[in-house]
mmCIF file of C-alpha atoms in Angstrom:
data_model
loop_
_atom_site.group_PDB
_atom_site.id
_atom_site.type_symbol
_atom_site.label_atom_id
_atom_site.label_comp_id
_atom_site.label_asym_id
_atom_site.label_seq_id
_atom_site.Cartn_x
_atom_site.Cartn_y
_atom_site.Cartn_z
ATOM 1 C CA LYS H 10 -135.005 161.506 50.977
ATOM 2 C CA PHE H 11 -137.567 159.710 48.854
ATOM 3 C CA PRO H 12 -140.867 161.492 48.230
ATOM 4 C CA ALA H 13 -143.866 160.106 50.113
ATOM 5 C CA GLN H 14 -145.892 157.607 48.104
ATOM 6 C CA GLU H 15 -149.651 158.167 47.902
ATOM 7 C CA GLN H 16 -152.599 156.032 46.831
ATOM 8 C CA THR H 17 -156.368 156.356 46.885
ATOM 9 C CA THR H 18 -158.586 153.845 48.656
ATOM 10 C CA VAL H 19 -161.872 153.575 50.584
ATOM 11 C CA VAL H 20 -162.442 153.502 54.353
ATOM 12 C CA GLU H 21 -164.350 150.320 55.200
ATOM 13 C CA SER H 22 -164.647 150.925 58.962
ATOM 14 C CA ILE H 23 -163.168 152.920 61.828
ATOM 15 C CA GLU H 24 -161.988 150.952 64.862
ATOM 16 C CA VAL H 25 -160.254 151.872 68.130
ATOM 17 C CA ASN H 26 -157.566 150.281 70.266
ATOM 18 C CA VAL H 27 -157.075 150.841 73.990
ATOM 19 C CA GLY H 28 -153.438 151.117 75.000
ATOM 20 C CA ARG H 29 -151.366 150.697 78.153
ATOM 21 C CA THR H 30 -152.146 154.195 79.475
ATOM 22 C CA GLY H 31 -155.813 153.979 78.489
ATOM 23 C CA ALA H 32 -155.426 156.047 75.310
ATOM 24 C CA VAL H 33 -158.237 155.235 72.873
ATOM 25 C CA THR H 34 -156.487 155.311 69.489
ATOM 26 C CA PRO H 35 -158.544 155.189 66.287
ATOM 27 C CA TRP H 36 -157.506 153.434 63.097
ATOM 28 C CA ALA H 37 -159.187 152.755 59.781
ATOM 29 C CA LEU H 38 -159.691 149.466 57.998
ATOM 30 C CA MET H 39 -159.191 150.204 54.318
ATOM 31 C CA GLN H 40 -159.813 148.449 51.047
ATOM 32 C CA PRO H 41 -156.384 146.861 50.369
ATOM 33 C CA VAL H 42 -154.066 148.998 48.257
ATOM 34 C CA GLN H 43 -150.391 148.846 47.282
ATOM 35 C CA VAL H 44 -148.347 151.677 48.802
ATOM 36 C CA GLY H 45 -144.581 151.888 49.161
ATOM 37 C CA GLY H 46 -143.967 148.298 48.151
ATOM 38 C CA GLY H 47 -146.484 146.706 50.494
ATOM 39 C CA THR H 48 -150.207 146.091 50.820
ATOM 40 C CA VAL H 49 -151.897 148.500 53.215
ATOM 41 C CA THR H 50 -155.168 147.598 54.946
ATOM 42 C CA ASN H 51 -154.821 149.440 58.283
ATOM 43 C CA VAL H 52 -154.147 153.161 58.613
ATOM 44 C CA THR H 53 -153.666 155.190 61.779
ATOM 45 C CA LEU H 54 -156.074 158.058 62.449
ATOM 46 C CA HIS H 55 -154.036 159.288 65.460
ATOM 47 C CA ASN H 56 -156.784 160.754 67.666
ATOM 48 C CA ARG H 57 -160.298 162.216 67.847
ATOM 49 C CA ASP H 58 -159.177 165.664 66.657
ATOM 50 C CA GLU H 59 -157.512 164.233 63.566
ATOM 51 C CA ILE H 60 -160.722 162.400 62.585
ATOM 52 C CA ALA H 61 -162.647 165.666 62.962
ATOM 53 C CA ARG H 62 -160.033 167.614 60.968
ATOM 54 C CA LEU H 63 -160.228 165.166 58.067
ATOM 55 C CA GLY H 64 -163.954 164.530 58.422
ATOM 56 C CA VAL H 65 -163.288 160.815 57.880
ATOM 57 C CA ARG H 66 -166.234 158.386 57.916
ATOM 58 C CA PRO H 67 -166.734 154.807 56.782
ATOM 59 C CA GLY H 68 -167.310 154.859 53.042
ATOM 60 C CA ASP H 69 -165.107 157.869 52.337
ATOM 61 C CA ARG H 70 -162.569 157.777 49.517
ATOM 62 C CA VAL H 71 -159.255 158.989 50.892
ATOM 63 C CA VAL H 72 -155.648 159.557 49.928
ATOM 64 C CA ILE H 73 -153.173 157.662 52.091
ATOM 65 C CA GLN H 74 -149.474 158.279 52.320
ATOM 66 C CA ARG H 75 -146.504 156.152 53.240
ATOM 67 C CA ALA H 76 -142.934 157.413 53.274
ATOM 68 C CA GLY H 77 -140.272 154.747 53.895
ATOM 69 C CA ASP H 78 -141.321 152.584 56.837
ATOM 70 C CA VAL H 79 -143.621 155.163 58.411
ATOM 71 C CA ILE H 80 -147.063 153.911 59.427
ATOM 72 C CA PRO H 81 -149.544 154.782 56.657
ATOM 73 C CA GLN H 82 -151.809 157.728 57.357
ATOM 74 C CA VAL H 83 -154.697 159.587 55.737
ATOM 75 C CA VAL H 84 -153.640 162.878 54.176
ATOM 76 C CA GLU H 85 -156.828 163.902 52.369
ATOM 77 C CA ASN H 86 -160.531 163.009 52.360
ATOM 78 C CA LEU H 87 -161.841 163.228 48.791
ATOM 79 C CA THR H 88 -165.511 162.735 49.713
ATOM 80 C CA ARG H 89 -165.910 164.762 52.906
ATOM 81 C CA ASP H 90 -168.631 166.890 51.269
ATOM 82 C CA GLU H 91 -170.862 163.894 50.606
ATOM 83 C CA ALA H 92 -173.995 163.818 52.797
ATOM 84 C CA ARG H 93 -173.309 161.169 55.428
ATOM 85 C CA GLU H 94 -173.427 160.982 59.222
ATOM 86 C CA PRO H 95 -170.139 162.046 60.824
ATOM 87 C CA TYR H 96 -168.186 159.441 62.759
ATOM 88 C CA SER H 97 -169.045 159.505 66.473
ATOM 89 C CA PHE H 98 -165.960 158.952 68.623
ATOM 90 C CA PRO H 99 -166.739 156.609 71.547
ATOM 91 C CA ASP H 100 -167.277 158.245 74.932
ATOM 92 C CA HIS H 101 -166.990 154.888 76.717
ATOM 93 C CA CYS H 102 -164.239 152.296 76.525
ATOM 94 C CA PRO H 103 -165.151 149.595 73.982
ATOM 95 C CA VAL H 104 -163.406 146.982 76.147
ATOM 96 C CA CYS H 105 -164.594 147.605 79.713
ATOM 97 C CA GLY H 106 -167.378 150.166 79.270
ATOM 98 C CA SER H 107 -165.752 152.773 81.527
ATOM 99 C CA GLU H 108 -166.081 156.444 80.646
ATOM 100 C CA ALA H 109 -163.526 157.644 78.081
ATOM 101 C CA VAL H 110 -162.564 161.308 78.412
ATOM 102 C CA ALA H 111 -159.823 163.737 77.406
ATOM 103 C CA ALA H 112 -158.180 165.554 80.291
ATOM 104 C CA GLU H 113 -157.989 169.330 80.104
ATOM 105 C CA GLY H 114 -155.239 170.358 77.713
ATOM 106 C CA GLU H 115 -154.811 166.847 76.292
ATOM 107 C CA VAL H 116 -155.713 165.538 72.850
ATOM 108 C CA ASP H 117 -155.971 161.828 73.653
ATOM 109 C CA VAL H 118 -159.230 160.370 74.916
ATOM 110 C CA ARG H 119 -158.480 157.850 77.675
ATOM 111 C CA CYS H 120 -160.374 155.009 79.288
ATOM 112 C CA THR H 121 -160.819 155.733 82.996
ATOM 113 C CA GLY H 122 -161.072 152.041 83.927
ATOM 114 C CA GLY H 123 -157.422 151.548 84.911
ATOM 115 C CA LEU H 124 -156.556 147.917 85.612
ATOM 116 C CA VAL H 125 -160.274 147.076 85.595
ATOM 117 C CA CYS H 126 -159.947 147.435 81.812
ATOM 118 C CA ARG H 127 -158.634 144.189 80.363
ATOM 119 C CA ALA H 128 -156.987 146.002 77.470
ATOM 120 C CA GLN H 129 -154.985 148.242 79.805
ATOM 121 C CA ALA H 130 -154.144 145.324 82.109
ATOM 122 C CA PHE H 131 -152.903 143.280 79.154
ATOM 123 C CA GLU H 132 -150.827 146.096 77.665
ATOM 124 C CA ARG H 133 -149.249 146.967 81.014
ATOM 125 C CA LEU H 134 -148.261 143.335 81.601
ATOM 126 C CA ARG H 135 -146.925 143.011 78.061
ATOM 127 C CA HIS H 136 -144.878 146.177 78.557
ATOM 128 C CA PHE H 137 -143.551 144.966 81.926
ATOM 129 C CA ALA H 138 -142.312 141.672 80.460
ATOM 130 C CA SER H 139 -141.008 143.199 77.213
ATOM 131 C CA ARG H 140 -137.374 143.222 76.132
ATOM 132 C CA ALA H 141 -136.957 146.924 76.939
ATOM 133 C CA ALA H 142 -138.251 146.419 80.483
ATOM 134 C CA LEU H 143 -137.714 143.202 82.480
ATOM 135 C CA ASP H 144 -137.214 140.992 79.381
ATOM 136 C CA ILE H 145 -138.909 137.880 80.807
ATOM 137 C CA GLU H 146 -138.443 135.183 78.193
ATOM 138 C CA GLY H 147 -141.497 132.982 77.674
ATOM 139 C CA LEU H 148 -143.991 135.538 78.957
ATOM 140 C CA GLY H 149 -145.307 136.694 75.598
ATOM 141 C CA GLU H 150 -148.658 138.050 74.480
ATOM 142 C CA LYS H 151 -150.361 134.659 74.154
ATOM 143 C CA THR H 152 -149.231 133.536 77.605
ATOM 144 C CA ILE H 153 -150.199 136.835 79.254
ATOM 145 C CA ALA H 154 -153.659 136.642 77.673
ATOM 146 C CA GLU H 155 -154.094 133.058 78.895
ATOM 147 C CA PHE H 156 -153.060 133.903 82.464
ATOM 148 C CA LEU H 157 -155.283 136.983 82.493
ATOM 149 C CA ASP H 158 -158.269 134.866 81.460
ATOM 150 C CA LEU H 159 -157.457 132.449 84.288
ATOM 151 C CA GLY H 160 -157.380 135.335 86.781
ATOM 152 C CA TRP H 161 -153.754 134.704 87.705
ATOM 153 C CA LEU H 162 -152.589 138.240 86.819
ATOM 154 C CA ALA H 163 -155.579 140.180 88.127
ATOM 155 C CA ASN H 164 -153.481 142.433 90.392
ATOM 156 C CA GLY H 165 -150.968 143.590 87.815
ATOM 157 C CA PRO H 166 -147.243 142.878 87.374
ATOM 158 C CA ALA H 167 -146.712 141.773 90.973
ATOM 159 C CA ASP H 168 -148.787 138.679 90.204
ATOM 160 C CA ILE H 169 -146.122 137.568 87.701
ATOM 161 C CA PHE H 170 -143.933 136.727 90.688
ATOM 162 C CA ARG H 171 -146.767 134.673 92.232
ATOM 163 C CA LEU H 172 -147.273 132.424 89.204
ATOM 164 C CA HIS H 173 -145.262 129.663 90.897
ATOM 165 C CA ARG H 174 -148.347 129.095 93.059
ATOM 166 C CA HIS H 175 -150.171 127.913 89.942
ATOM 167 C CA ARG H 176 -147.546 125.432 88.744
ATOM 168 C CA ALA H 177 -149.698 122.364 89.353
ATOM 169 C CA ASP H 178 -152.672 123.973 87.621
ATOM 170 C CA LEU H 179 -150.577 125.024 84.637
ATOM 171 C CA ILE H 180 -148.980 121.638 83.977
ATOM 172 C CA GLY H 181 -151.272 119.654 81.756
ATOM 173 C CA ARG H 182 -152.976 122.641 80.174
ATOM 174 C CA GLU H 183 -152.793 122.620 76.407
ATOM 175 C CA GLY H 184 -149.318 123.607 75.271
ATOM 176 C CA TRP H 185 -147.741 123.296 78.704
ATOM 177 C CA GLN H 186 -145.512 120.492 80.002
ATOM 178 C CA ASP H 187 -143.310 120.172 83.081
ATOM 179 C CA LYS H 188 -140.233 121.524 81.272
ATOM 180 C CA SER H 189 -141.924 124.543 79.670
ATOM 181 C CA VAL H 190 -143.609 125.469 82.953
ATOM 182 C CA ASP H 191 -140.372 125.171 84.936
ATOM 183 C CA ASN H 192 -138.460 127.164 82.298
ATOM 184 C CA LEU H 193 -140.968 130.009 82.531
ATOM 185 C CA LEU H 194 -140.935 130.011 86.326
ATOM 186 C CA ALA H 195 -137.117 129.965 86.330
ATOM 187 C CA ASN H 196 -137.034 132.941 83.952
ATOM 188 C CA ILE H 197 -139.423 134.829 86.221
ATOM 189 C CA GLU H 198 -137.412 133.960 89.324
ATOM 190 C CA ALA H 199 -134.222 135.209 87.635
ATOM 191 C CA HIS H 200 -135.840 138.659 87.348
ATOM 192 C CA ARG H 201 -137.065 138.900 90.925
ATOM 193 C CA ARG H 202 -134.320 141.440 91.658
ATOM 194 C CA PRO H 203 -134.126 143.376 88.380
ATOM 195 C CA ASP H 204 -132.183 146.455 87.422
ATOM 196 C CA ALA H 205 -134.004 149.313 89.147
ATOM 197 C CA ALA H 206 -134.231 151.534 86.056
ATOM 198 C CA ARG H 207 -135.699 148.687 83.986
ATOM 199 C CA LEU H 208 -138.238 147.995 86.729
ATOM 200 C CA LEU H 209 -139.233 151.658 86.926
ATOM 201 C CA PHE H 210 -139.665 151.800 83.148
ATOM 202 C CA GLY H 211 -141.543 148.495 83.234
ATOM 203 C CA LEU H 212 -144.147 149.896 85.611
ATOM 204 C CA GLY H 213 -145.463 151.890 82.670
ATOM 205 C CA ILE H 214 -145.835 155.225 84.448
ATOM 206 C CA ARG H 215 -146.990 157.843 81.968
ATOM 207 C CA HIS H 216 -144.218 160.164 80.752
ATOM 208 C CA VAL H 217 -141.500 157.968 82.324
ATOM 209 C CA GLY H 218 -139.637 156.392 79.427
ATOM 210 C CA ALA H 219 -136.454 154.354 79.523
ATOM 211 C CA VAL H 220 -134.139 157.400 79.457
ATOM 212 C CA THR H 221 -136.060 159.274 82.166
ATOM 213 C CA ALA H 222 -136.102 156.135 84.327
ATOM 214 C CA ARG H 223 -132.310 155.843 84.073
ATOM 215 C CA ASP H 224 -131.822 159.522 84.880
ATOM 216 C CA LEU H 225 -134.076 159.279 87.931
ATOM 217 C CA LEU H 226 -132.196 156.255 89.253
ATOM 218 C CA LYS H 227 -128.820 157.885 88.617
ATOM 219 C CA HIS H 228 -129.914 160.596 91.040
ATOM 220 C CA PHE H 229 -131.890 158.641 93.633
ATOM 221 C CA ALA H 230 -129.934 155.360 93.345
ATOM 222 C CA THR H 231 -132.823 153.229 94.682
ATOM 223 C CA LEU H 232 -136.538 152.942 94.028
ATOM 224 C CA PRO H 233 -137.436 153.389 97.735
ATOM 225 C CA ALA H 234 -135.569 156.708 97.726
ATOM 226 C CA LEU H 235 -137.411 157.836 94.598
ATOM 227 C CA ARG H 236 -140.724 156.713 96.039
ATOM 228 C CA GLN H 237 -140.066 158.625 99.266
ATOM 229 C CA ALA H 238 -139.331 161.800 97.306
ATOM 230 C CA ALA H 239 -142.411 161.377 95.123
ATOM 231 C CA GLU H 240 -144.685 160.791 98.100
ATOM 232 C CA ALA H 241 -143.210 163.807 99.901
ATOM 233 C CA ALA H 242 -143.764 165.954 96.825
ATOM 234 C CA ARG H 243 -147.352 164.766 96.598
ATOM 235 C CA ALA H 244 -147.824 165.726 100.246
ATOM 236 C CA GLY H 245 -146.682 169.274 99.484
ATOM 237 C CA ASP H 246 -142.955 169.118 100.242
ATOM 238 C CA GLY H 247 -141.536 171.733 97.878
ATOM 239 C CA ASP H 248 -137.920 170.672 98.447
ATOM 240 C CA SER H 249 -138.651 167.115 97.275
ATOM 241 C CA ALA H 250 -140.434 168.408 94.207
ATOM 242 C CA GLN H 251 -137.536 170.725 93.385
ATOM 243 C CA GLU H 252 -135.062 167.877 93.834
ATOM 244 C CA MET H 253 -136.870 165.901 91.142
ATOM 245 C CA LEU H 254 -137.316 168.938 88.903
ATOM 246 C CA ALA H 255 -133.568 169.561 89.022
ATOM 247 C CA ILE H 256 -132.966 166.317 87.099
ATOM 248 C CA ASP H 257 -132.456 166.891 83.388
ATOM 249 C CA GLY H 258 -135.577 165.965 81.432
ATOM 250 C CA VAL H 259 -137.870 165.901 84.482
ATOM 251 C CA GLY H 260 -140.619 168.528 84.471
ATOM 252 C CA PRO H 261 -143.832 169.093 86.429
ATOM 253 C CA VAL H 262 -145.739 166.572 84.282
ATOM 254 C CA VAL H 263 -143.264 163.802 85.126
ATOM 255 C CA VAL H 264 -143.281 164.710 88.824
ATOM 256 C CA GLU H 265 -147.073 164.584 88.864
ATOM 257 C CA ALA H 266 -147.064 161.198 87.111
ATOM 258 C CA LEU H 267 -144.574 159.793 89.613
#
């Protein structure tokens, strides 16, 4: 293994992103510096606790590390003893304004806005259409953002399969012609009956990754059967909960998420 490469730079600002599950993830904009063969300007700060542990604030001089292709991260704050206001982690979502809180026992602060939050709505749709999920060609980030702004995807992934209703409105918009519109709609139509495990993964349920989705469908065979078991478990049916817990890799956290 190659030793991690380190460089010193200055934090220009601390920003946050809101992800698919509402996690508010901080990152730092740095003065550009060469590390590991590339120019680094953005560095992950992981979470609120990591910022507090490092005492990172805008203006601090820090040591950043990059080993191989790993995302650069701050390993030491060289100016944490300088008199400056500490960074205040947001308690409301910067996108939708909803309260942002950390659940008991969790490190991540999450936006509570759900699909009301445009950032979460966008990330969930992007995940649903991604190659690892339904793999809908032509439904990329730019297109999803455009359709969200038009209000055509306001109800989540199900609205993808209603986009054919907007064909006439879409034709003639900048960048869209009859052929490109019909190609997109044909790609969507071809995924109307997707592989069940891909669809389950595409829904973006917390703690249900691609492997867990496959294992669940190996046992339950169909999504309606899985849904019935999950709803029964939520209603207090211990046998249904135990049936899910018996699947390798499925624990109480996954059952609760389902």
